[in-house]
Structures are given as C-alpha cells and as structure tokens.
Tab-separated table of C-alpha atoms and ligand atoms in Angstrom:
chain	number	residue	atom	x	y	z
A	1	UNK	CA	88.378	-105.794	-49.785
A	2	UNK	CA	87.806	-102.239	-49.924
A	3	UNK	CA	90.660	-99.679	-49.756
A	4	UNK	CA	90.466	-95.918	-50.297
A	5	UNK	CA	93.082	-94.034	-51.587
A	6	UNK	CA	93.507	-90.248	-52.228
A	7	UNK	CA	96.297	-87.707	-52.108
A	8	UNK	CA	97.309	-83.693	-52.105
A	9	UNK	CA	99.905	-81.650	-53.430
A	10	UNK	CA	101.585	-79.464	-51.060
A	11	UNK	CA	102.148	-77.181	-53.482
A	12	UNK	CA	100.384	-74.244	-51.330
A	13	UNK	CA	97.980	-73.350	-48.859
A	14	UNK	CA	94.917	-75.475	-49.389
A	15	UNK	CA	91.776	-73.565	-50.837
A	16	UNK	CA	88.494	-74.174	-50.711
A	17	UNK	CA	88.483	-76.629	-53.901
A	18	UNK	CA	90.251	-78.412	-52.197
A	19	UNK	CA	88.457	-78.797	-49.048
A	20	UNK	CA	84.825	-79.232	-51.190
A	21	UNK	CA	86.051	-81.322	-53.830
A	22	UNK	CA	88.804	-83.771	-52.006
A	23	UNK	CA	89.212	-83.241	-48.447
A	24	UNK	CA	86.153	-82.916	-46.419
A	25	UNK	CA	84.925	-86.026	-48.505
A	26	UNK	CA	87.773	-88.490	-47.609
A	27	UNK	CA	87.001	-87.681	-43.864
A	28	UNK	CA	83.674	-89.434	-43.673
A	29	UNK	CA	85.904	-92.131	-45.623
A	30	UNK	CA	88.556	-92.824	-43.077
A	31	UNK	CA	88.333	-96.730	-42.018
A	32	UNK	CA	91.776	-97.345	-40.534
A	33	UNK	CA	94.078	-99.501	-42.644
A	34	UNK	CA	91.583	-99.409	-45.390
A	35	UNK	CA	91.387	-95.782	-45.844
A	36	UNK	CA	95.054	-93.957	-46.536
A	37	UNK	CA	95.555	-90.451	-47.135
A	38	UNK	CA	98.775	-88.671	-48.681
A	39	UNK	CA	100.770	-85.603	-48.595
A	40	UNK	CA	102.211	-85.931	-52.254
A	41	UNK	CA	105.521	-84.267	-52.639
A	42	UNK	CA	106.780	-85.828	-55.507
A	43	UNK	CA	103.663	-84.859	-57.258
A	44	UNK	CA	104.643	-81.588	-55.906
A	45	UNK	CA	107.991	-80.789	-57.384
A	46	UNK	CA	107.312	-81.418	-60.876
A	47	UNK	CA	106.482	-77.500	-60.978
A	48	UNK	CA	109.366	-75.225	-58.941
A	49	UNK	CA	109.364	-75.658	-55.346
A	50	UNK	CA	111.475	-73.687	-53.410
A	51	UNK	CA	112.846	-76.354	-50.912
A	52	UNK	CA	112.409	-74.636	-47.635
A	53	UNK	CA	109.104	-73.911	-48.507
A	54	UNK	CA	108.297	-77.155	-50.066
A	55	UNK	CA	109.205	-79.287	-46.845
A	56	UNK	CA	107.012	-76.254	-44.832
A	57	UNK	CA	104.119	-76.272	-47.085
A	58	UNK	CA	104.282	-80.619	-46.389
A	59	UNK	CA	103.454	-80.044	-42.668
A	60	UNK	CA	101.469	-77.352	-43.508
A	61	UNK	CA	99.159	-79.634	-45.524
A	62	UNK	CA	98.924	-82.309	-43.295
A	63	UNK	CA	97.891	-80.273	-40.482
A	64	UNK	CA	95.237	-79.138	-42.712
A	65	UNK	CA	93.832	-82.292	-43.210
A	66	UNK	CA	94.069	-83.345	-39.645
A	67	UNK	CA	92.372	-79.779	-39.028
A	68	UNK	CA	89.803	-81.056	-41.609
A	69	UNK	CA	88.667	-84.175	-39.901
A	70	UNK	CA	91.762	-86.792	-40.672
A	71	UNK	CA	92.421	-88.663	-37.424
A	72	UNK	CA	95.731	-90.222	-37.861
A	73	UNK	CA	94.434	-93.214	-35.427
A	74	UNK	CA	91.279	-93.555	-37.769
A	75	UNK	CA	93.208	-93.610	-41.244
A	76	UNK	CA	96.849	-93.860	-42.985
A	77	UNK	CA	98.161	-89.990	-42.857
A	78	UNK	CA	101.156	-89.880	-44.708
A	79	UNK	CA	103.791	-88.288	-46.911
A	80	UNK	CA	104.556	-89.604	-50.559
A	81	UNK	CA	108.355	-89.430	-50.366
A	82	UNK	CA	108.303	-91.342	-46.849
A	83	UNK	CA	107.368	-95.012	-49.210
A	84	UNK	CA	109.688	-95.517	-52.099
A	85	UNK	CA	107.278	-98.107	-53.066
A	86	UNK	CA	105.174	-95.514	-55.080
A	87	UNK	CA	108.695	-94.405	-56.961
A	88	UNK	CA	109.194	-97.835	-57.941
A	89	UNK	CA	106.218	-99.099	-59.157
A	90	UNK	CA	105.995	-95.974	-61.364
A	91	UNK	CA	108.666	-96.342	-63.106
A	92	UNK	CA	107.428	-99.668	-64.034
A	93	UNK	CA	104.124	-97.995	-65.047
A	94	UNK	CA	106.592	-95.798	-66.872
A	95	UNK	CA	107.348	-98.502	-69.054
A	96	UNK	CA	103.536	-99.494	-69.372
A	97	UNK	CA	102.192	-96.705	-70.254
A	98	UNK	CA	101.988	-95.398	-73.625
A	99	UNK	CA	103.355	-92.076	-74.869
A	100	UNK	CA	100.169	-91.635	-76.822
A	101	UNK	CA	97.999	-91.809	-73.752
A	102	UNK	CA	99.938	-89.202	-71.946
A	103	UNK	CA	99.607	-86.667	-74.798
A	104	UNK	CA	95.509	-86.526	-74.500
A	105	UNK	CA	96.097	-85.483	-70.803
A	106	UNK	CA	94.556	-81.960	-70.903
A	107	UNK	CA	95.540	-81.465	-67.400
A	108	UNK	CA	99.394	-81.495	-68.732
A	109	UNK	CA	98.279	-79.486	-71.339
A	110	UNK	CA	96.792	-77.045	-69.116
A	111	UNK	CA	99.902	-76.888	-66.397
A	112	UNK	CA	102.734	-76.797	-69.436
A	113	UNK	CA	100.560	-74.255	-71.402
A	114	UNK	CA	102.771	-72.754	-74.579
A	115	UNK	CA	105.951	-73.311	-73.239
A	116	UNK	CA	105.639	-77.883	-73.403
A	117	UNK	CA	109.030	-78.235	-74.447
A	118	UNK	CA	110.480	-76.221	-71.148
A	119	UNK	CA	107.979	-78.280	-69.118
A	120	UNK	CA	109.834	-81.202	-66.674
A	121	UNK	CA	109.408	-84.689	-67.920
A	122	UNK	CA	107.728	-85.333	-64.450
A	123	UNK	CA	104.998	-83.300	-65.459
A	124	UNK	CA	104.961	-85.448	-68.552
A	125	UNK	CA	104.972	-88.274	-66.279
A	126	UNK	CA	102.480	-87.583	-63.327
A	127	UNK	CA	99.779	-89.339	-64.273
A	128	UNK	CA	101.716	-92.742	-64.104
A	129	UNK	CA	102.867	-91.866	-60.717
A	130	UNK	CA	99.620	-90.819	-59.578
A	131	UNK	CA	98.648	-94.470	-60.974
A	132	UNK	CA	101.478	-96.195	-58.470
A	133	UNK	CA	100.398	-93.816	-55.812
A	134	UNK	CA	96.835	-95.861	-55.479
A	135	UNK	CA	97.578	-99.391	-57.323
A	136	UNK	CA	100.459	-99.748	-54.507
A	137	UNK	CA	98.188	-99.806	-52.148
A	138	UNK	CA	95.984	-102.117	-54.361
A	139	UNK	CA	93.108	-99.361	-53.520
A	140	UNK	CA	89.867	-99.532	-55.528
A	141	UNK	CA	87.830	-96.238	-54.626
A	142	UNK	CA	89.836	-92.877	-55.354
A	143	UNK	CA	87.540	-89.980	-54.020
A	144	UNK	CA	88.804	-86.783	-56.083
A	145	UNK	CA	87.599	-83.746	-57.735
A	146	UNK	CA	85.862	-83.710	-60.937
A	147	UNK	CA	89.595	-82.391	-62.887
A	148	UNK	CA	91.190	-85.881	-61.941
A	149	UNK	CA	88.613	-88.179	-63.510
A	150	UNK	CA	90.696	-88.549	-66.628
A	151	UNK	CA	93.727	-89.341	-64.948
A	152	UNK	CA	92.293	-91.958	-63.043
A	153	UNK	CA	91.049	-93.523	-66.239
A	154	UNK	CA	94.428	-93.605	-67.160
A	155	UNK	CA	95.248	-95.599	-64.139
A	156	UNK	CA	92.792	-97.866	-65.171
A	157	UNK	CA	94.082	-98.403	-68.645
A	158	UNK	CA	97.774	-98.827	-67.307
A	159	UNK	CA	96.108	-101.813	-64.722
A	160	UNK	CA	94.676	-103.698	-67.013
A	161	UNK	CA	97.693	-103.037	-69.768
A	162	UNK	CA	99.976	-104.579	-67.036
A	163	UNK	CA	97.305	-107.623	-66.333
A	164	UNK	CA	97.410	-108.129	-70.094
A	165	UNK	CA	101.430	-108.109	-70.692
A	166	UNK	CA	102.177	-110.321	-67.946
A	167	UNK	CA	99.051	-112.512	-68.149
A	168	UNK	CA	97.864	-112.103	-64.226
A	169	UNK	CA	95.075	-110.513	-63.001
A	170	UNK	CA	96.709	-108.147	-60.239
A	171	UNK	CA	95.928	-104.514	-60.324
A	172	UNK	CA	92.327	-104.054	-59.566
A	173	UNK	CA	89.925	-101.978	-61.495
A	174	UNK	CA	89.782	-98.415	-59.269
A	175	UNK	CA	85.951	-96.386	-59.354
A	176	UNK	CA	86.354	-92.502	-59.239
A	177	UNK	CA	84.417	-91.307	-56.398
A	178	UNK	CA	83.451	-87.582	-57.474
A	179	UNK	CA	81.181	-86.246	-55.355
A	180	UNK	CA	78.544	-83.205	-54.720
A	181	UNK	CA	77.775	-80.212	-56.592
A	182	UNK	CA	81.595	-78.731	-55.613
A	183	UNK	CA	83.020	-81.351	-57.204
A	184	UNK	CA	84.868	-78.325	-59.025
A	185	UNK	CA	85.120	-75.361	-57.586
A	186	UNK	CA	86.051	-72.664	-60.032
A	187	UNK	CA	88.255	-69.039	-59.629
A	188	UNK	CA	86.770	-66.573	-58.320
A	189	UNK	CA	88.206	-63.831	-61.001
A	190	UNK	CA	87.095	-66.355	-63.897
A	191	UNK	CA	84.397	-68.630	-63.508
A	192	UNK	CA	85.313	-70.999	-66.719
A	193	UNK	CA	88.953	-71.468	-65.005
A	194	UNK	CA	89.532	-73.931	-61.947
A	195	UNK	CA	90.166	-72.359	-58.426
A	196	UNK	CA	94.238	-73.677	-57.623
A	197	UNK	CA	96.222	-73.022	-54.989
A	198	UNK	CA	99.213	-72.388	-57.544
A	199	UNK	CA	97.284	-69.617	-59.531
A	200	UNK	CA	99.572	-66.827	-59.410
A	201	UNK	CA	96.502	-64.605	-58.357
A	202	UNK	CA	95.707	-64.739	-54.619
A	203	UNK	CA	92.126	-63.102	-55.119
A	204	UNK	CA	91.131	-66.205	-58.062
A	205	UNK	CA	90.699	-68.424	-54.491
A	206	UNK	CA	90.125	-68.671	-50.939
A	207	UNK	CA	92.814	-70.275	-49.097
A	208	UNK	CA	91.565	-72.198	-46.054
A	209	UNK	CA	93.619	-70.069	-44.163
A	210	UNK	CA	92.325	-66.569	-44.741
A	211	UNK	CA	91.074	-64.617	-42.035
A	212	UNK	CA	87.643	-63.280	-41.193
A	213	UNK	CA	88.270	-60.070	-43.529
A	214	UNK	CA	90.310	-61.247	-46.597
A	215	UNK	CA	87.373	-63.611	-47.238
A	216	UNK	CA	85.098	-60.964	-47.205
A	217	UNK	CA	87.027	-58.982	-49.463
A	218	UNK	CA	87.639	-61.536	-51.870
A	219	UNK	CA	84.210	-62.589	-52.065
A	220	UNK	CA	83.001	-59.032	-52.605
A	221	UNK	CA	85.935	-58.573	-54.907
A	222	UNK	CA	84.566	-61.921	-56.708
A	223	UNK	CA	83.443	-61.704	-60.349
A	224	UNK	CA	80.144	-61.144	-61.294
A	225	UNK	CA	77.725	-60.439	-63.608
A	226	UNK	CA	75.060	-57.435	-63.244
A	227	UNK	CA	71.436	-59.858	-63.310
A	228	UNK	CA	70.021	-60.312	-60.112
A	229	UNK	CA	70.199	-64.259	-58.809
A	230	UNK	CA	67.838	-66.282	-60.680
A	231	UNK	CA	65.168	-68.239	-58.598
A	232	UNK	CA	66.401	-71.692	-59.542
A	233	UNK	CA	69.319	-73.986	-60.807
A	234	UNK	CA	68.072	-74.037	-64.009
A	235	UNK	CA	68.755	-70.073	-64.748
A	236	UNK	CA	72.900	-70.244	-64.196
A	237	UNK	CA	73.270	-71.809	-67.546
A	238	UNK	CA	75.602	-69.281	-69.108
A	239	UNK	CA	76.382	-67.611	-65.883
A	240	UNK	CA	79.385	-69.564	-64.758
A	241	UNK	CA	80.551	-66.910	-62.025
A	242	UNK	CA	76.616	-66.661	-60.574
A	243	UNK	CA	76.695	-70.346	-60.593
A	244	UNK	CA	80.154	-70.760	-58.543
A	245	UNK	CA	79.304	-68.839	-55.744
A	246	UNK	CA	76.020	-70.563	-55.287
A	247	UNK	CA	77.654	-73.831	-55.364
A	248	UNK	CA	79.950	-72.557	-52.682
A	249	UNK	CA	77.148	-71.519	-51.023
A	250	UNK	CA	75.033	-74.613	-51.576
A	251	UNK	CA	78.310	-76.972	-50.693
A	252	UNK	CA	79.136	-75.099	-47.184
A	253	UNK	CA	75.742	-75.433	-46.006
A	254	UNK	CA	75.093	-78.737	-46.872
A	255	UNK	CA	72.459	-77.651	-49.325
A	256	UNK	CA	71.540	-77.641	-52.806
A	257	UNK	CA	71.550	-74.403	-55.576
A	258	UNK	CA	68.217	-74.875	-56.185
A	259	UNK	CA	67.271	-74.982	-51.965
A	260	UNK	CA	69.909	-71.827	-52.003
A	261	UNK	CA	68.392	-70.011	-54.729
A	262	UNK	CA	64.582	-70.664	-53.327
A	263	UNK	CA	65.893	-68.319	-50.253
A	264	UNK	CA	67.944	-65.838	-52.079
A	265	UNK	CA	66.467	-66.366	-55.900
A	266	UNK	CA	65.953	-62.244	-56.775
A	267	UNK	CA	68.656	-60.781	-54.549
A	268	UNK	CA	71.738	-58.571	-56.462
A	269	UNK	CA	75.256	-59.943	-55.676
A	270	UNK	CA	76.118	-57.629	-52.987
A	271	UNK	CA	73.488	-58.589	-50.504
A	272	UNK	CA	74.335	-62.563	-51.836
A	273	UNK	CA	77.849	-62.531	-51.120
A	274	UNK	CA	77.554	-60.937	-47.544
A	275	UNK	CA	75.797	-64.103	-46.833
A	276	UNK	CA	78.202	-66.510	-48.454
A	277	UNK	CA	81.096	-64.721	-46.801
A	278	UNK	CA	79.717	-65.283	-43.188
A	279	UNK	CA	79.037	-68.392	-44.270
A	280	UNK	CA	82.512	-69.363	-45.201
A	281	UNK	CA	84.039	-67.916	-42.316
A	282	UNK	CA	81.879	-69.552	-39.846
A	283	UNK	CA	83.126	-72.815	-41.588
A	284	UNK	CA	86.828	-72.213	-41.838
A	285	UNK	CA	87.567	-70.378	-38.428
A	286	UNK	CA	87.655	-73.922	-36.047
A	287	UNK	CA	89.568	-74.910	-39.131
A	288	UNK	CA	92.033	-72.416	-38.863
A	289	UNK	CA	92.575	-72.632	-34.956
A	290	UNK	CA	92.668	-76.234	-34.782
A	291	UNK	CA	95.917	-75.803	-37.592
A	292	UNK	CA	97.622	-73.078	-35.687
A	293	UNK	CA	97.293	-75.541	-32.795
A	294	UNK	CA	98.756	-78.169	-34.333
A	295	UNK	CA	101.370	-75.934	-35.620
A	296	UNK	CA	102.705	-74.858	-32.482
A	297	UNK	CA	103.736	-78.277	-32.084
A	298	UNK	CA	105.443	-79.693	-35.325
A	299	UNK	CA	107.588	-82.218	-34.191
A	300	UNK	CA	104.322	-84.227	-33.264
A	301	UNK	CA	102.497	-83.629	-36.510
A	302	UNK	CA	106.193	-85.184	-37.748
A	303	UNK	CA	105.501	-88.276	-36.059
A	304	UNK	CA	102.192	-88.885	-36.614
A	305	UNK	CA	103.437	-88.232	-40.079
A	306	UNK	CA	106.006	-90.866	-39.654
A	307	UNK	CA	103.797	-93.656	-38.190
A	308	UNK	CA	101.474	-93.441	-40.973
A	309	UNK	CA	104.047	-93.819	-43.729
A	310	UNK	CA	105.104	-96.876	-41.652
A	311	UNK	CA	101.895	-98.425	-41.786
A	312	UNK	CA	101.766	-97.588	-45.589
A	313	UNK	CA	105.064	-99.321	-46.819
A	314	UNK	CA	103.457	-102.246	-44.646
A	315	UNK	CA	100.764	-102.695	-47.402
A	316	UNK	CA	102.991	-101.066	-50.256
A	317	UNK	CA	106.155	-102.994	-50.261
A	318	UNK	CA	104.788	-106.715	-50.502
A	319	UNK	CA	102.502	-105.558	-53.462
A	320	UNK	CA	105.327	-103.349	-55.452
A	321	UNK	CA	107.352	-106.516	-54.621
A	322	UNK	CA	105.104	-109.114	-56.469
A	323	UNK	CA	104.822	-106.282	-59.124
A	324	UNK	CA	108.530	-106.466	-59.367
A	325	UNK	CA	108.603	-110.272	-59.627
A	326	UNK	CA	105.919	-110.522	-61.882
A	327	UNK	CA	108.044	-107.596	-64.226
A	328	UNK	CA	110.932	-110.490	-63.842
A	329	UNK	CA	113.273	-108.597	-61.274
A	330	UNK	CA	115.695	-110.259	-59.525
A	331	UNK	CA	114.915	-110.191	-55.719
A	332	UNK	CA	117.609	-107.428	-54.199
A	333	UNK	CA	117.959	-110.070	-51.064
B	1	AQP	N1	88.904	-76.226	-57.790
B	1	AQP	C1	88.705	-77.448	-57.329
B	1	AQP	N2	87.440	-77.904	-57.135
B	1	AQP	C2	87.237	-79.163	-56.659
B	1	AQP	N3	88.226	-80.019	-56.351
B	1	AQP	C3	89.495	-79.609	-56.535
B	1	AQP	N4	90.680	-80.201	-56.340
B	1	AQP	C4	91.670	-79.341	-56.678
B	1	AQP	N5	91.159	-78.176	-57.093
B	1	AQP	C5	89.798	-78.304	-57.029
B	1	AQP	C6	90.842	-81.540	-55.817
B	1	AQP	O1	91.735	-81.465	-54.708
B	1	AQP	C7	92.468	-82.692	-54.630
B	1	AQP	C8	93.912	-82.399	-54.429
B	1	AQP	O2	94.412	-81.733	-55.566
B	1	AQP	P1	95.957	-81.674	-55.834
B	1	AQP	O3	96.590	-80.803	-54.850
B	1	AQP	O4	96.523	-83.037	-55.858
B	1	AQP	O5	96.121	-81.144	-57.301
B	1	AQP	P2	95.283	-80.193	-58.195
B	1	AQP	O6	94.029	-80.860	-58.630
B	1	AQP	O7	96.197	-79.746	-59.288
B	1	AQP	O8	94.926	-79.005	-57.190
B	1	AQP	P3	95.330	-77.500	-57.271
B	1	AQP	O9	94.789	-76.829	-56.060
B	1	AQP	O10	94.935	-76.941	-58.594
B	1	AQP	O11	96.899	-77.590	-57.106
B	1	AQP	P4	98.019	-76.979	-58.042
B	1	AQP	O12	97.678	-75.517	-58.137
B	1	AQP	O13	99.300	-77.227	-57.326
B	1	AQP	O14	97.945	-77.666	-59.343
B	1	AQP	C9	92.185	-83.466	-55.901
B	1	AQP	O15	91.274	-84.510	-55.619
B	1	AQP	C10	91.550	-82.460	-56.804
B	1	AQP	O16	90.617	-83.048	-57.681
C-alpha cells in the first residue's frame, strides 16, 4: 500500500517556497488515511522559538494548509507533538544512525553556520527525527522540495541499517517526490540562497500572507540584473535572480520558463515584474481570506487538529510498537 507523508515547520509565516515546492503539491495528494500531513513542532524548536509564538505560528500553519487545499476529511492534518510515536521511534533511529552520516548534512551545516558548537544537538539530530516522522507511518512517497532530498536519503539509509541489525525487512524503502520547476524557490535579495521563512530579511521572500502592496514592493524591490529577459530557458544560465522570478512566474501560472519567456522574452525587469506581481496576488488573495476565516474561529481549527492526530497515532503506535519489540523492549503493559 501506498502512504504519503510530508510535514512543515511552523517556524513562521509560510512563503511562497513553501507553497510551490511542498504544499500546493501534497493537495492533489490527499487520499484519506493514506495521505497524512503534519504541523512539525518539534522540528520547529530546534532553532529559538518564543513559546507564545511557537504554539500561534502552529495554528497559523495549519490554517494555511487547509487555506491551501488540505481538507481535514480528505487527509490526516495534524500536529507532530500531538503522536509521541514519532519521539520514540527517533530516538531509536538515534541509536541507528551514524554520527558520520549526520556530519555530510549540508542542511545542518547551513542552519548552524560558524557558530556548530553553540548549535542544539536537535539540530544535530533532525534528520533522524524527520526519518521517524514518515517510517512511523510506514509511508513510502515523501513529496518535498528539492533542499530535503538528502535528508530523505538519509532516511533511507537508517531503514535499511535497522532491516540489517535486526534481520527483518520492516521499514520500507521511501521515493522523494520533488516536483516542478519551483521545486526550489530561491531569495529574492540573493538568487544563489534559498527563500526561508526564518531568513532574518523580510524582503529575501514573500510570505503567503502579504497583502496586495507589500508583494508589489518586494517584487519590484527584488534583485536583478540590468539584461533584458532572454527569449528562452536556455539564456538564465548564470542569471540566477532572472531565472527565479521566471520560475515563479512559470510555477503560478501553471506554465513553463520557456512558454513564459516566449511572451515576455525581450522585456526589462520593470515591465516583467508588474506582471508577476499581479500574478501572485491574484493567487494568494482567496488564500489569504480563506485563513483569516478560519482564524476567526480557532478552537475549530484545534479540533480538526486534534482528530487528525488521533487518526495518526492509530497507524503510528502499532508500527513504533513492533519497532520497539523488534529493538527488544519490554512491553510497558
Ligand atoms: N525555497 C523553497 N523552495 C521550494 N521548496 C521549499 N521548501 C522550503 N523552502 C523552499 C519546502 O517546504 C517544505 C516545508 O519546509 P520546512 O518548513 O519543513 O523546512 P525548510 O525546508 O527548512 O523551510 P524553510 O521555509 O526554509 O523553514 P526554516 O526557515 O524554518 O528553515 C519542505 O518540503 C521544503 O522542501
């Protein structure tokens, strides 16, 4: 059987990388029990969270993806922290996985930057949880964004590591499912650099809740370089900030850069990103209303919240339970 599995940090307001790369893929995806979707808040915290805003930013997130398309009837919606089963099966991946795997994460890398030896030893860690987030669920397609792929390699490794040690074949192989040409979305102040909703500069992304005018200024406030557009895909070799915005372009309408660059192939950036700016809004305004809706009523995004993570432990707890007998714990009752 089939099951998808995929998850978010609520570690912000989601941005458009989000939405292009994850989010509006997993919708076409949802297939009740098989499909689940999570709110990951243990993820979240291995960077500072301020606690109010942490537990905030959690409903904040889900309403996004139920704004997005998520239909908690039509899929598992749920938060991380609501299953323990994905705390306890990683620390058993813990113990699988090897220190000198975790060092070749770059995303680690990346996140710690200089300062490694101040960074939490969650950080260090995430990539086994993010392993017991989808083998709990014994899930075999992950649909992410392109930055994940090597972290779900490493889930891969620390399946069939586990299959090997104790001599069962229980974890199944998971497929990345990276999709479309915004499968990474990139800053919009530095076109070699990932858009994130944790960048510490608001004007390197869109967040999927800016109004009407803050997307047009950030888009006109977006880096550039002084060439006019080139007429096809082939000429944004080298142009990394050219080639973002017509991938954001390209991804919002459904199209391709090369269809997008047949229509606007010659044009300077100004006339370019009045176009990609209507664009965007056009797509994120029923967005945006459908969250503020859904807002104004948080105690039943809370329980749709809680009857997914319900269903979840359902599937979760009699797999992390095998895991645990197969590890050779003693049942607790
Ligand atoms: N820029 C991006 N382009 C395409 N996909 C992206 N994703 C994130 N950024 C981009 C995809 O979104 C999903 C959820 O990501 P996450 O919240 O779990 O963690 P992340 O990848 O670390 O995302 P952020 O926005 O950069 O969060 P922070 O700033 O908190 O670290 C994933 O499938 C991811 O691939």
């Amino acid at each position: 059987m089939q099951r998808v599995f995929s998850g978010i940090q609520p570690s912000g307001i989601p941005t458009l990388g989000n939405y292009l790369g994850a989010i509006r893929n997993w919708v076409p995806m949802q297939n009740g029990d098989a499909s689940l979707f999570c709110v990951v808040d243990q993820h979240a915290i291995t960077v500072w969270q301020d606690p109010k805003e942490l537990a905030r930013q959690t409903r904040e997130m889900a309403a996004a993806l139920i704004a997005c398309g998520l239909d908690p009837e039509r899929c598992i919606l749920f938060v991380q922290s609501h299953v323990p089963a994905h705390a306890r099966l990683a620390w058993i991946f813990n113990c699988v996985a090897r220190i000198g795997w975790l060092n070749r994460m770059t995303q680690f890398k990346d996140k710690a930057g200089k300062d490694r030896e101040g960074a939490s030893v969650g950080l260090y860690v995430y990539p086994n949880l993010m392993a017991a987030d989808i083998h709990a669920y014994h899930a075999t397609q992950v649909p992410v964004g392109d930055d994940q792929k090597q972290h779900l390699e490493l889930a891969n490794d620390i399946a069939q590591k586990f299959n090997h040690d104790y001599g069962v074949d229980f974890f199944p192989t998971i497929e990345p499912l990276i999709q479309g040409v915004a499968a990474r979305v990139m800053s919009l102040r530095d076109g070699t650099k990932k858009m994130s909703k944790s960048d510490p500069s608001d004007q390197s992304r869109i967040n999927l809740t800016d109004d009407a005018d803050t997307v047009a200024l950030k888009i006109r406030r977006a880096k550039t370089d002084p060439e006019p557009l080139p007429s096809e895909a082939r000429g944004l070799e080298a142009r990394p900030e050219a080639r973002n915005l017509v991938g954001i372009l390209a991804a919002i309408t459904d199209s391709t850069a090369d269809a997008v660059l047949a229509e606007h192939g010659g044009k300077g950036f100004g006339a370019f990103k009045e176009v990609l700016a209507e664009a965007l809004v056009a797509k994120l305004s029923p967005i945006q209303a459908e969250m503020k809706r859904l807002l104004d009523d948080p105690a039943a995004v809370d329980a749709a919240l809680r009857q997914g993570a319900g269903k979840a432990a359902g599937i979760a707890d009699p797999i992390v339970r095998r895991a645990e007998e197969l590890v050779g714990f003693l049942p607790a009752r």
